Coordinates of C-alpha atoms and ligand atoms in Angstrom, one line a residue:
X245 CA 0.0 0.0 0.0
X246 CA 1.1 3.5 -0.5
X247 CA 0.9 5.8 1.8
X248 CA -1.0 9.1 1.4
X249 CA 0.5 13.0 2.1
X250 CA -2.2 15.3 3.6
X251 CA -1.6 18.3 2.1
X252 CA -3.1 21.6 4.3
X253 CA -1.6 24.2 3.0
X254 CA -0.4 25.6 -0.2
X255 CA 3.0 27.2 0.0
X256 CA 2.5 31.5 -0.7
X257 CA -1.3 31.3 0.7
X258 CA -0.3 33.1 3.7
X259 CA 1.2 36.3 1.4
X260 CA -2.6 36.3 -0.8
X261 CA -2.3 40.1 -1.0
X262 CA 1.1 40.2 -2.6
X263 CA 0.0 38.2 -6.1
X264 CA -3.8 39.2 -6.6
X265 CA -3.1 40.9 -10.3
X266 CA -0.7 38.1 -11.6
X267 CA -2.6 35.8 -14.3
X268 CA -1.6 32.1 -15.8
X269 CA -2.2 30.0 -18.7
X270 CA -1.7 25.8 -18.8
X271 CA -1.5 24.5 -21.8
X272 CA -3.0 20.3 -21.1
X273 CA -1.9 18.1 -23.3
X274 CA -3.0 14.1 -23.8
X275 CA -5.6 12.5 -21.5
X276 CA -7.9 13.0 -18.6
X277 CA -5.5 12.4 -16.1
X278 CA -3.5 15.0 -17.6
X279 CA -6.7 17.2 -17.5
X280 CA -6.8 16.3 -14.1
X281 CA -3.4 17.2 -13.0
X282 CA -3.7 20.4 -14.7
X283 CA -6.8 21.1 -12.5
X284 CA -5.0 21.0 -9.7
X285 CA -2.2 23.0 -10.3
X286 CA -4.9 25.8 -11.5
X287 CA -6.2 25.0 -7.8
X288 CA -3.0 25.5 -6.4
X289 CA -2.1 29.0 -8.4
X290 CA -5.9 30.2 -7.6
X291 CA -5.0 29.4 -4.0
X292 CA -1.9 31.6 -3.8
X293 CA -3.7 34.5 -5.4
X294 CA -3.6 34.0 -9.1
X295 CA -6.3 33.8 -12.1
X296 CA -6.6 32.4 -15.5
X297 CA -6.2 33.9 -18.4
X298 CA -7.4 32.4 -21.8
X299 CA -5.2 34.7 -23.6
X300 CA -1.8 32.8 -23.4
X301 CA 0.6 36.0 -24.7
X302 CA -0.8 37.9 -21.7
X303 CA -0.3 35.8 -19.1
X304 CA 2.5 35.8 -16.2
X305 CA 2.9 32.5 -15.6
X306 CA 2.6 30.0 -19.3
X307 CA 2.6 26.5 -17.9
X308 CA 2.8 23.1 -20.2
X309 CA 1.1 20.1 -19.4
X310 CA 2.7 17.5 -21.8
X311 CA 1.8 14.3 -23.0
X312 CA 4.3 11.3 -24.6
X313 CA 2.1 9.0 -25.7
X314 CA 2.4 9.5 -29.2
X315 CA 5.2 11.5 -30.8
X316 CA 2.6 14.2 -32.9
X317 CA 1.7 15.5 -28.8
X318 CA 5.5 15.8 -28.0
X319 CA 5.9 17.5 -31.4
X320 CA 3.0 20.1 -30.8
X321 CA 4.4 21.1 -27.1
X322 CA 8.2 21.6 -29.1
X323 CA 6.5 24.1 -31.6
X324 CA 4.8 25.9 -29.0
X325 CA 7.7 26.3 -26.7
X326 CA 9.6 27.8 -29.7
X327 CA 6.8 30.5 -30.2
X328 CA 7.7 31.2 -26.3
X329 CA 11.3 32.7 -26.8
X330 CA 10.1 35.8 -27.9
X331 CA 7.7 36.6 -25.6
X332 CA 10.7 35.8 -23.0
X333 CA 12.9 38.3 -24.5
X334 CA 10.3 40.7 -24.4
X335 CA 8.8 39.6 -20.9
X336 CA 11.7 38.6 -19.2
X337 CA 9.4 38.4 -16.0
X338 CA 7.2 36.0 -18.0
X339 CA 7.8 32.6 -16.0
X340 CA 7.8 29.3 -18.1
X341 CA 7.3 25.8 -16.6
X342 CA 7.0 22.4 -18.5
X343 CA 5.7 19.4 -16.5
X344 CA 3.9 16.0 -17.3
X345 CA 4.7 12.5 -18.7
X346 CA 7.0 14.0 -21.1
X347 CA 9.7 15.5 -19.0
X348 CA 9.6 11.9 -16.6
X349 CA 11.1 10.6 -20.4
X350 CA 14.8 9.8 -19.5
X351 CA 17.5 12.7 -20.8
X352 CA 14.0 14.9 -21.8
X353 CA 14.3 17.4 -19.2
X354 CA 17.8 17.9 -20.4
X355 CA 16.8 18.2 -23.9
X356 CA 14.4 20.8 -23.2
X357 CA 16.4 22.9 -21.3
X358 CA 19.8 22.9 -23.9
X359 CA 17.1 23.4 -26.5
X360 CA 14.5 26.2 -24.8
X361 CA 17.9 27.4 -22.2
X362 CA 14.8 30.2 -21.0
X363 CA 12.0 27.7 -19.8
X364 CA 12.0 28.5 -15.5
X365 CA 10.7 25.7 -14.1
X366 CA 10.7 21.0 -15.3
X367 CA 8.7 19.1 -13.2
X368 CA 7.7 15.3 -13.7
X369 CA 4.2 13.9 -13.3
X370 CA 5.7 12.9 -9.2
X371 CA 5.7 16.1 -8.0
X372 CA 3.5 18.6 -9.3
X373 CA 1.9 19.2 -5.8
X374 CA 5.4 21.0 -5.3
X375 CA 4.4 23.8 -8.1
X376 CA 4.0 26.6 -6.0
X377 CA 7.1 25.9 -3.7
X378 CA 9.3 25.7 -7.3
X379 CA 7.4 28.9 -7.7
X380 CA 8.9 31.0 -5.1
X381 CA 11.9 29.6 -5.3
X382 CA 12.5 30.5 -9.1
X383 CA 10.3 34.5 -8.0
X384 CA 12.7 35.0 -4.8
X385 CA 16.1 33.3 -6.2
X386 CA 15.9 34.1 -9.4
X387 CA 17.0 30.5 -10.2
X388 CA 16.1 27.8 -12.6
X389 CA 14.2 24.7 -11.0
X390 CA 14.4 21.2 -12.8
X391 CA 13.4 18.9 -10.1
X392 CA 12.7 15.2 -11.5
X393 CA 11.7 12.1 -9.5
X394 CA 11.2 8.9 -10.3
X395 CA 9.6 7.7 -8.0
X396 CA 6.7 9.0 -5.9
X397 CA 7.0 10.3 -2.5
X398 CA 3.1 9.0 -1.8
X399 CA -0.7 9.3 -2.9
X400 CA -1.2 13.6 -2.1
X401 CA -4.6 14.0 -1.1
X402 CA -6.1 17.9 -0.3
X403 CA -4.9 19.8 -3.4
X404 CA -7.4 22.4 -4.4
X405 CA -8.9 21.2 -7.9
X406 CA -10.3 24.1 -10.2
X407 CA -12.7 21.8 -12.4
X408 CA -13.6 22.8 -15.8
X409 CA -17.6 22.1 -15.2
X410 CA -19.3 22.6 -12.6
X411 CA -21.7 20.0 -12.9
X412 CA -19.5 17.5 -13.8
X413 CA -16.2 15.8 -12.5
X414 CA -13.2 13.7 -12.9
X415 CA -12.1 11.6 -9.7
X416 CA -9.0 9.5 -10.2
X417 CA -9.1 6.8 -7.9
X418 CA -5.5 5.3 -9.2
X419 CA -2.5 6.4 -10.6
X420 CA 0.1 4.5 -12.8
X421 CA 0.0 1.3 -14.8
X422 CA 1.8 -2.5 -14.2
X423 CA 0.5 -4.0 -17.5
X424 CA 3.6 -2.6 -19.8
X425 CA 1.8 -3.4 -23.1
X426 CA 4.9 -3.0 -25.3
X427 CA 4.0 -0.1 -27.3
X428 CA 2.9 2.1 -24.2
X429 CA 5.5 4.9 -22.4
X430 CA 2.6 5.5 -19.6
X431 CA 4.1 3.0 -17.2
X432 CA 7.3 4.6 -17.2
X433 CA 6.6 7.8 -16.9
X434 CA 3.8 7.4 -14.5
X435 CA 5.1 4.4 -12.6
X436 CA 3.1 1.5 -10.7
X437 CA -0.4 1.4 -9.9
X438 CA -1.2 2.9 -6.5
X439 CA -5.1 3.2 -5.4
X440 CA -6.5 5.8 -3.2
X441 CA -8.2 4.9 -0.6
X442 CA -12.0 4.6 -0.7
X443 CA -12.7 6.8 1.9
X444 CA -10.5 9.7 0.6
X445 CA -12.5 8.9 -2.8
X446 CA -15.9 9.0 -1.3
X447 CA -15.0 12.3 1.0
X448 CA -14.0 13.8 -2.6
X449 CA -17.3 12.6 -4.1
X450 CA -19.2 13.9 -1.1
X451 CA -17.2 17.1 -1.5
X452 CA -18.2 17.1 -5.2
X453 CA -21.7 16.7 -4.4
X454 CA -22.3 19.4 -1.8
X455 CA -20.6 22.1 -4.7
X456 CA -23.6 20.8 -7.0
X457 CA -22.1 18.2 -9.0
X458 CA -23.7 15.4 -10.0
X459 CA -21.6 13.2 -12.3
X460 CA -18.3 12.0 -12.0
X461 CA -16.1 10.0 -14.3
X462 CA -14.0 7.9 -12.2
X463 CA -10.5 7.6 -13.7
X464 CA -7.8 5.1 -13.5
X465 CA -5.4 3.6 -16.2
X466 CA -7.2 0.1 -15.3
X467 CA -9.8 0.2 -13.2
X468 CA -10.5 -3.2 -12.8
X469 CA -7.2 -3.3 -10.9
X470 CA -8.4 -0.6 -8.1
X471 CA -7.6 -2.0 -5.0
X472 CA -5.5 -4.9 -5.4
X473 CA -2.6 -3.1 -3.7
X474 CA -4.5 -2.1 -0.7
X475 CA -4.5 -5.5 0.2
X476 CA -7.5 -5.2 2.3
X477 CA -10.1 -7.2 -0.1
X478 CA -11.3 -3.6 -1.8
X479 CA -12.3 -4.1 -5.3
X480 CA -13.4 -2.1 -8.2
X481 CA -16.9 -3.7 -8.1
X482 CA -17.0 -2.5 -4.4
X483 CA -15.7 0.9 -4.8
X484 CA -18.7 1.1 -7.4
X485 CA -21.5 -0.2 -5.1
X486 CA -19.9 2.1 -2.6
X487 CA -19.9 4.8 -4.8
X488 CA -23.8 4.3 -6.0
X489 CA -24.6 5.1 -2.1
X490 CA -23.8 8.7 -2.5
X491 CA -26.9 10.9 -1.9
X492 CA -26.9 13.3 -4.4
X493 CA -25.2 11.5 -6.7
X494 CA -27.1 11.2 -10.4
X495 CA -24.6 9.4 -12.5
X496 CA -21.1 7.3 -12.4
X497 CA -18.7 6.6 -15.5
X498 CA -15.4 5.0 -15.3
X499 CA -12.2 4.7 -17.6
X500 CA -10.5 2.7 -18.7
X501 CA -11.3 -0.9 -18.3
X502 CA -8.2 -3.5 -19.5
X503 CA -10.3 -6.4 -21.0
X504 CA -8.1 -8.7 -19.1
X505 CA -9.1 -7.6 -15.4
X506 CA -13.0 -7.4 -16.7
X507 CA -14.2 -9.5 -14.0
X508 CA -18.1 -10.9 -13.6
X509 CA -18.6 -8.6 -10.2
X510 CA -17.5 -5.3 -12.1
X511 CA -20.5 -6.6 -15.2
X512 CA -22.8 -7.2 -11.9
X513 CA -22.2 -4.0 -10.2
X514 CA -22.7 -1.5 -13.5
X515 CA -26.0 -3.6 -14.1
X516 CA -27.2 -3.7 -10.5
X517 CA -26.2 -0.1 -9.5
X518 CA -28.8 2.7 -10.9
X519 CA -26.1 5.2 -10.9
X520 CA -23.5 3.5 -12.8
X521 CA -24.1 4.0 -16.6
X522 CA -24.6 1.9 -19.2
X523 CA -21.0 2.2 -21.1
X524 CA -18.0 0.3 -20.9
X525 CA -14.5 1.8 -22.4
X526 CA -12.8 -2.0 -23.3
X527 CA -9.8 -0.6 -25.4
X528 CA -8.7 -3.6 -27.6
X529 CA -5.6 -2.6 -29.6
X530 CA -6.3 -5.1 -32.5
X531 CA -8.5 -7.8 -33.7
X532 CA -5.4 -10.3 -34.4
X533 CA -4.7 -12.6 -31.5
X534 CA -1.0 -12.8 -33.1
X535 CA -1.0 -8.2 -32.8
X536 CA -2.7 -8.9 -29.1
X537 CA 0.4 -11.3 -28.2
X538 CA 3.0 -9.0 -29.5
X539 CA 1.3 -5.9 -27.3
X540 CA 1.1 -8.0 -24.3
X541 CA -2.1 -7.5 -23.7
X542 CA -2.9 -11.3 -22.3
X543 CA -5.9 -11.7 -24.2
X544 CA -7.0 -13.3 -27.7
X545 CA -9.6 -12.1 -29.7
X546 CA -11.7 -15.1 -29.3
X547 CA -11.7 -13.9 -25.4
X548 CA -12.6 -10.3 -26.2
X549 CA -15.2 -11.1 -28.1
X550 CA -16.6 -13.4 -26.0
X551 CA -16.3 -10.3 -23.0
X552 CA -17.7 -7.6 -25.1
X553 CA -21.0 -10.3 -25.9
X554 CA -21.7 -11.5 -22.2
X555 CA -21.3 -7.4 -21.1
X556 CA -23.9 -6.7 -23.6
X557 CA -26.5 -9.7 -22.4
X558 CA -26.1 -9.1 -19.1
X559 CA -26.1 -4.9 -19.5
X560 CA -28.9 -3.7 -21.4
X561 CA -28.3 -0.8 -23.9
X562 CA -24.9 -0.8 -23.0
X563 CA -21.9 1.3 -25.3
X564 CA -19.0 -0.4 -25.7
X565 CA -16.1 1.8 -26.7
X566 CA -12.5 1.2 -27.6
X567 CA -9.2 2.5 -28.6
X568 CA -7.3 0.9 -31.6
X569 CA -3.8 1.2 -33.0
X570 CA -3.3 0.4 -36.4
X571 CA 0.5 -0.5 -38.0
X572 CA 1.8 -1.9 -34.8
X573 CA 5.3 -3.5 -35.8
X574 CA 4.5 -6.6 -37.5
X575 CA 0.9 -6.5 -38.4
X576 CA 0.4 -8.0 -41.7
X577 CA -3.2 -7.2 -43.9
X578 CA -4.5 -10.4 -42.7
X579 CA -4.2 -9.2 -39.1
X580 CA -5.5 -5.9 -40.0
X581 CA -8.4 -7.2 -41.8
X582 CA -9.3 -9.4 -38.2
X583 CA -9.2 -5.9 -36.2
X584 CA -11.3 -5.1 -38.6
X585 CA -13.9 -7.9 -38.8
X586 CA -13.5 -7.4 -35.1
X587 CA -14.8 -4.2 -35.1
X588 CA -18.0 -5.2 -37.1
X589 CA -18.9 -8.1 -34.5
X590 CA -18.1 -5.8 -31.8
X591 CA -20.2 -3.0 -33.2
X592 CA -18.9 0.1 -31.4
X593 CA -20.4 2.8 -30.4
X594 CA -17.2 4.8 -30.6
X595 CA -14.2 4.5 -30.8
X596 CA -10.5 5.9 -30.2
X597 CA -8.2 4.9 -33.4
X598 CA -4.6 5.6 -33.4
X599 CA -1.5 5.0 -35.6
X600 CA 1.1 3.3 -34.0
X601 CA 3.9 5.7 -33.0
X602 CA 7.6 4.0 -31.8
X603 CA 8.4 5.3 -28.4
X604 CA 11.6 5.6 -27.0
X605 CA 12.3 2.8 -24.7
X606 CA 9.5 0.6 -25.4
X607 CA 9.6 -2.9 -26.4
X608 CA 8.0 -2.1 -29.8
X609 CA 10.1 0.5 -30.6
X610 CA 13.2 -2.4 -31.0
X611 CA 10.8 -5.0 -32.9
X612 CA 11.5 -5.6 -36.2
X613 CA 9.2 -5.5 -39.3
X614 CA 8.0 -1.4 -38.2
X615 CA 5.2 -1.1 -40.5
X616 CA 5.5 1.9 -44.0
X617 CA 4.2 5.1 -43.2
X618 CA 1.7 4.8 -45.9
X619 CA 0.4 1.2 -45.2
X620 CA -0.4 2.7 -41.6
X621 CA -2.2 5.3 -43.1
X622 CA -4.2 3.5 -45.8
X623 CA -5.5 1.0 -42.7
X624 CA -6.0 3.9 -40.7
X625 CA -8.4 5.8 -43.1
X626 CA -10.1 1.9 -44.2
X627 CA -10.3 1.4 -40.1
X628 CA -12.0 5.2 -39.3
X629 CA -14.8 4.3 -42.6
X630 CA -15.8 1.1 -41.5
X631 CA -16.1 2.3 -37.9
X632 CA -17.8 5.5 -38.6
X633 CA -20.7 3.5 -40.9
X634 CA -21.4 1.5 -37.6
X635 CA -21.5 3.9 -35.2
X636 CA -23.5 6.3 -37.8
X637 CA -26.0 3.1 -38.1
X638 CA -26.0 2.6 -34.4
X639 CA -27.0 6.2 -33.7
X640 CA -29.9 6.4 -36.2
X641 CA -31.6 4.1 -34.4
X642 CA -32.1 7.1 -31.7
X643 CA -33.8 8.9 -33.9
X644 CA -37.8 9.2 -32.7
X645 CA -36.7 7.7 -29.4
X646 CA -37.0 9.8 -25.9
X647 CA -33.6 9.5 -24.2
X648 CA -32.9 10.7 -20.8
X649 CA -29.7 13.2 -21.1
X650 CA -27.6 14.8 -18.0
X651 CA -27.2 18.4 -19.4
X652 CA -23.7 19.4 -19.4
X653 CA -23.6 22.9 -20.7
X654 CA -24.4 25.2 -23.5
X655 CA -22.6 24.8 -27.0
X656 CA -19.3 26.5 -27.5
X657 CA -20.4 29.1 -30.6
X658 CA -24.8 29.2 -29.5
X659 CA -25.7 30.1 -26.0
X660 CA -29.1 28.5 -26.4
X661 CA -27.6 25.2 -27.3
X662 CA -27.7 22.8 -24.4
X663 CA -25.2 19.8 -24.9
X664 CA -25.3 16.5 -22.8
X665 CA -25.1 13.0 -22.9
X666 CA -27.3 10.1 -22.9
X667 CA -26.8 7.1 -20.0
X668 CA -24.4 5.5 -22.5
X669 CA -22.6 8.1 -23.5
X670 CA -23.8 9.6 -27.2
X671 CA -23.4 13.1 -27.3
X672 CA -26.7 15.1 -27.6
X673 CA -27.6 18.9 -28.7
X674 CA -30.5 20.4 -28.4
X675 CA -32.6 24.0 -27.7
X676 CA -33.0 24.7 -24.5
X677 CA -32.6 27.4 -21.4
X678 CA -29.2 27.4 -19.3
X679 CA -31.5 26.4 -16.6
X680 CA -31.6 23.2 -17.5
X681 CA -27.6 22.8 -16.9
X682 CA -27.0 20.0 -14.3
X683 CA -30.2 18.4 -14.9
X684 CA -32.0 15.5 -16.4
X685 CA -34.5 15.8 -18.7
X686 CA -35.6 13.8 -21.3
X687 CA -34.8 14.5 -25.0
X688 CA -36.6 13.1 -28.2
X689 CA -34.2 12.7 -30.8
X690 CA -35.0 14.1 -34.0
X691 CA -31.7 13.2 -36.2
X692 CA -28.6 11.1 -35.9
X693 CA -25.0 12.0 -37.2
X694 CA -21.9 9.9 -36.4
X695 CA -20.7 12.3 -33.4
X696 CA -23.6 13.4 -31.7
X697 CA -28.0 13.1 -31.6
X698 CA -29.8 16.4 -31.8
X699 CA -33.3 16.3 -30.8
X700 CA -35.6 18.3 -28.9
X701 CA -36.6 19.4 -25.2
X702 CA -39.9 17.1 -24.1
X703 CA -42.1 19.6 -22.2
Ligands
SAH173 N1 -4.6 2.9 -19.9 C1 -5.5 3.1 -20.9 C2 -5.0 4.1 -22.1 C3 -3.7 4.6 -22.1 S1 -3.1 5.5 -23.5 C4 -5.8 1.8 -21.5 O1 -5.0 0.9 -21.5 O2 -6.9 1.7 -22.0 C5 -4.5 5.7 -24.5 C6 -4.5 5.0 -25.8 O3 -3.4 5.5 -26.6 C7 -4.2 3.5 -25.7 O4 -5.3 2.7 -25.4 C8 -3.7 3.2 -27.1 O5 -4.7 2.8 -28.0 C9 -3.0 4.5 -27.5 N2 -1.5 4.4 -27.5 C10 -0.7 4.1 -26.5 N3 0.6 4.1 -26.9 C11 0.5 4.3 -28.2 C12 1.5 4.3 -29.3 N4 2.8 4.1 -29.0 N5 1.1 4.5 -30.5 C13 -0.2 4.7 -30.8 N6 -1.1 4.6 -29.9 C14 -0.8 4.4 -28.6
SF4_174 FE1 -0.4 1.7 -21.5 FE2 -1.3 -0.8 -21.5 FE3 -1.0 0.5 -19.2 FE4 -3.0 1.2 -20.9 S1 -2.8 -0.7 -19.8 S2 -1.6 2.6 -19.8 S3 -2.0 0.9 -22.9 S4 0.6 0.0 -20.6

């Protein structure tokens, strides 16, 4: 088990006055955990007396977030940090700071700072509670901060979190990853799985709930494997039916599920609990048992399949959505053509595709037989058709149905345009007054696209 650091206090919150016209921008890169780190350290900065500006160029403090995942995210934060050196010439007060998976990279940090020699302040994905102290060291020194750890120091529980909605939340019950599929950098650079523990989860949800929220997403690399290291007999399936006993509670989601550790009590408790919704994010790489091997992802497609059919008998009107990487080293047409027969049995109702990109360190990146640039790209435009004529199919069968939708907010460009989700997660637009916003009301659907359901308020 690991242990957990109470944090209290925020270094600076004591000097409030001192900071109350400086402003900050974070740029997040990759996933929701990223999103969700870069909550916190806009909690943090809010604490000590800063706000968020939108407008990057005007900001005093310009924060990336980065992802490694894929080489095009790493790419994008180098071209934007290049943009920087300017605005550093000009600003020389302007404070930079790079953190996330992409600095925990061996020899990154390095590279960044020989390359961008102006960037104030690397951090890794250990330490980002430490922001604000890495803060007033580089504001009163004058020095550069580049503070690495590999490993962390324990589970922090406290920080301030400065959510994006206000209806809706991300709660991240574990952090890090022990499946090393051979493709993936996340294990490295976000090390092994540690759970929270439930009680910290459920004050958080409680928290959540008495600010007005009434959805959360509950996030974990594998979420089937929540508990295992708090060797007290907690379970995933537990933590849900725990979960579903929060009063004021409307609806639970969860991400990601490894179809290897997708165990009969987790298909029993989204069925049995009302809160829990009907949608199950089974990421599964490839169709070809040979691929599935190669990844290390200790299951066939035979099993998969067999998974994905009893979670749709037992759960009715369930989602089941996915991630797949086409032109993993190795993959011949025949294996391709099997992800994608396996993605007409299957019949997603979204989907995730990706082109396999070599990582640094990985496995993968040393197999032979790397797959042509353009071969990736022809299965990856024949694998986005096929799935995009299912899921198209599987949403017009909305159409003249009522649905019950959890309104999220109002469209980005039409103020009048609510936008929620259904139970099982399709997208929905529709007319309707802000007051609706954190509610459920039921929707008829009037037409289907292949990203979203628009349809209409029933009064
Ligand atoms: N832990 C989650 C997802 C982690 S990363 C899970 O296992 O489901 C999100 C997705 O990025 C993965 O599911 C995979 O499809 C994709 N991905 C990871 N590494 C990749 C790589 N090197 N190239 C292309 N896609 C990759
Ligand atoms: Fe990466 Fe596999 Fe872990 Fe997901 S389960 S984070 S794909 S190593």
């Amino acid at each position: 088990m690991t242990n957990s650091i109470y944090i209290d206090k925020i270094q600076g919150e004591e000097n409030l006055s001192t900071n109350l016209t400086q402003t900050f921008h974070i740029s997040t890169y990759g996933c929701q955990m990223n999103e969700e780190d870069s909550e916190k350290i806009s909690g943090m900065l809010k604490r000590i007396g800063y706000s968020n500006t939108e407008i990057k160029e005007d900001a005093d403090i310009i924060i990336f977030n980065t992802c490694c995942v894929r080489e095009n995210a790493e790419n994008k934060v180098f071209g934007n940090l290049g943009q920087l050196k300017k605005l550093k010439e000009e600003r020389p007060n302007l404070i930079i700071a790079i953190c996330g998976c992409m600095m925990q990279q061996k020899g990154m940090a390095d590279k960044v700072l020989k390359t961008f020699p102006f960037v104030d302040i690397i951090f890794g994905t250990h330490n980002s509670y430490k922001f604000p102290e890495y803060l007033d060291r580089v504001q009163k020194d004058g020095v550069q901060v580049k503070e690495i750890v590999n490993k962390e120091d324990g589970i922090v529980e406290g920080l301030p979190i400065d959510r994006k909605s206000d209806v809706k939340a991300f709660v991240t019950i574990m952090y890090g990853c022990n499946n090393f599929c051979t493709y993936c950098v996340v294990p490295y650079v976000r090390g092994r799985e540690r759970s929270r523990k439930p009680e910290d989860i459920v004050k958080e949800v409680e928290e959540l709930i008495s600010q007005g929220y009434k959805e959360i997403t509950v996030l974990g690399q594998n979420v089937n494997s929540y508990g295992k290291d708090l060797n007290d007999g907690m379970s995933f399936a537990k933590l849900l039916r725990t979960l579903n006993e929060v009063k004021g509670l409307e609806r639970i989601r969860f991400m990601s599920s490894h179809p290897k550790d997708l165990t009969d009590d987790v298909i029993l408790a989204i069925k049995e609990c009302d809160k829990v919704c009907e949608q199950v994010h089974l990421p599964v790489q490839s169709g070809s048992s040979a691929i599935l091997k190669s990844m290390n992802r200790h299951y066939t497609r035979e099993q998969y399949i067999e998974l994905a059919k009893k979670i749709k008998a037992e759960i009715p009107e369930v989602s089941i959505t996915t991630d797949i990487i086409v032109g993993f080293p190795g993959e011949t047409d025949e294996d391709f053509e099997y992800t994608l027969e396996l993605v007409k049995e299957v019949e997603y109702d979204s989907a995730f595709t990706f082109i396999y990109s070599r990582r640094n360190h990985t496995p993968a990146d040393r197999m032979e037989n790397q797959i042509p640039e353009e071969i990736k790209h022809e299965r990856f435009n024949r694998l986005v058709k096929t799935l995009n004529e299912i899921v198209e199919r599987k949403n017009k069968a909305y159409e003249n149905k009522t649905v019950e939708v959890f309104v999220e907010g109002t469209s980005k460009n039409q103020e009048s345009r609510l936008t929620g989700r259904t139970r099982n997660g399709r997208l929905v637009n529709f007319e309707g007054s802000k007051d609706s916003i954190g509610k459920l009301i039921n929707v008829n659907i009037t037409k289907a696209g292949s990203f979203s359901l628009t349809g209409e308020e029933c009064k």
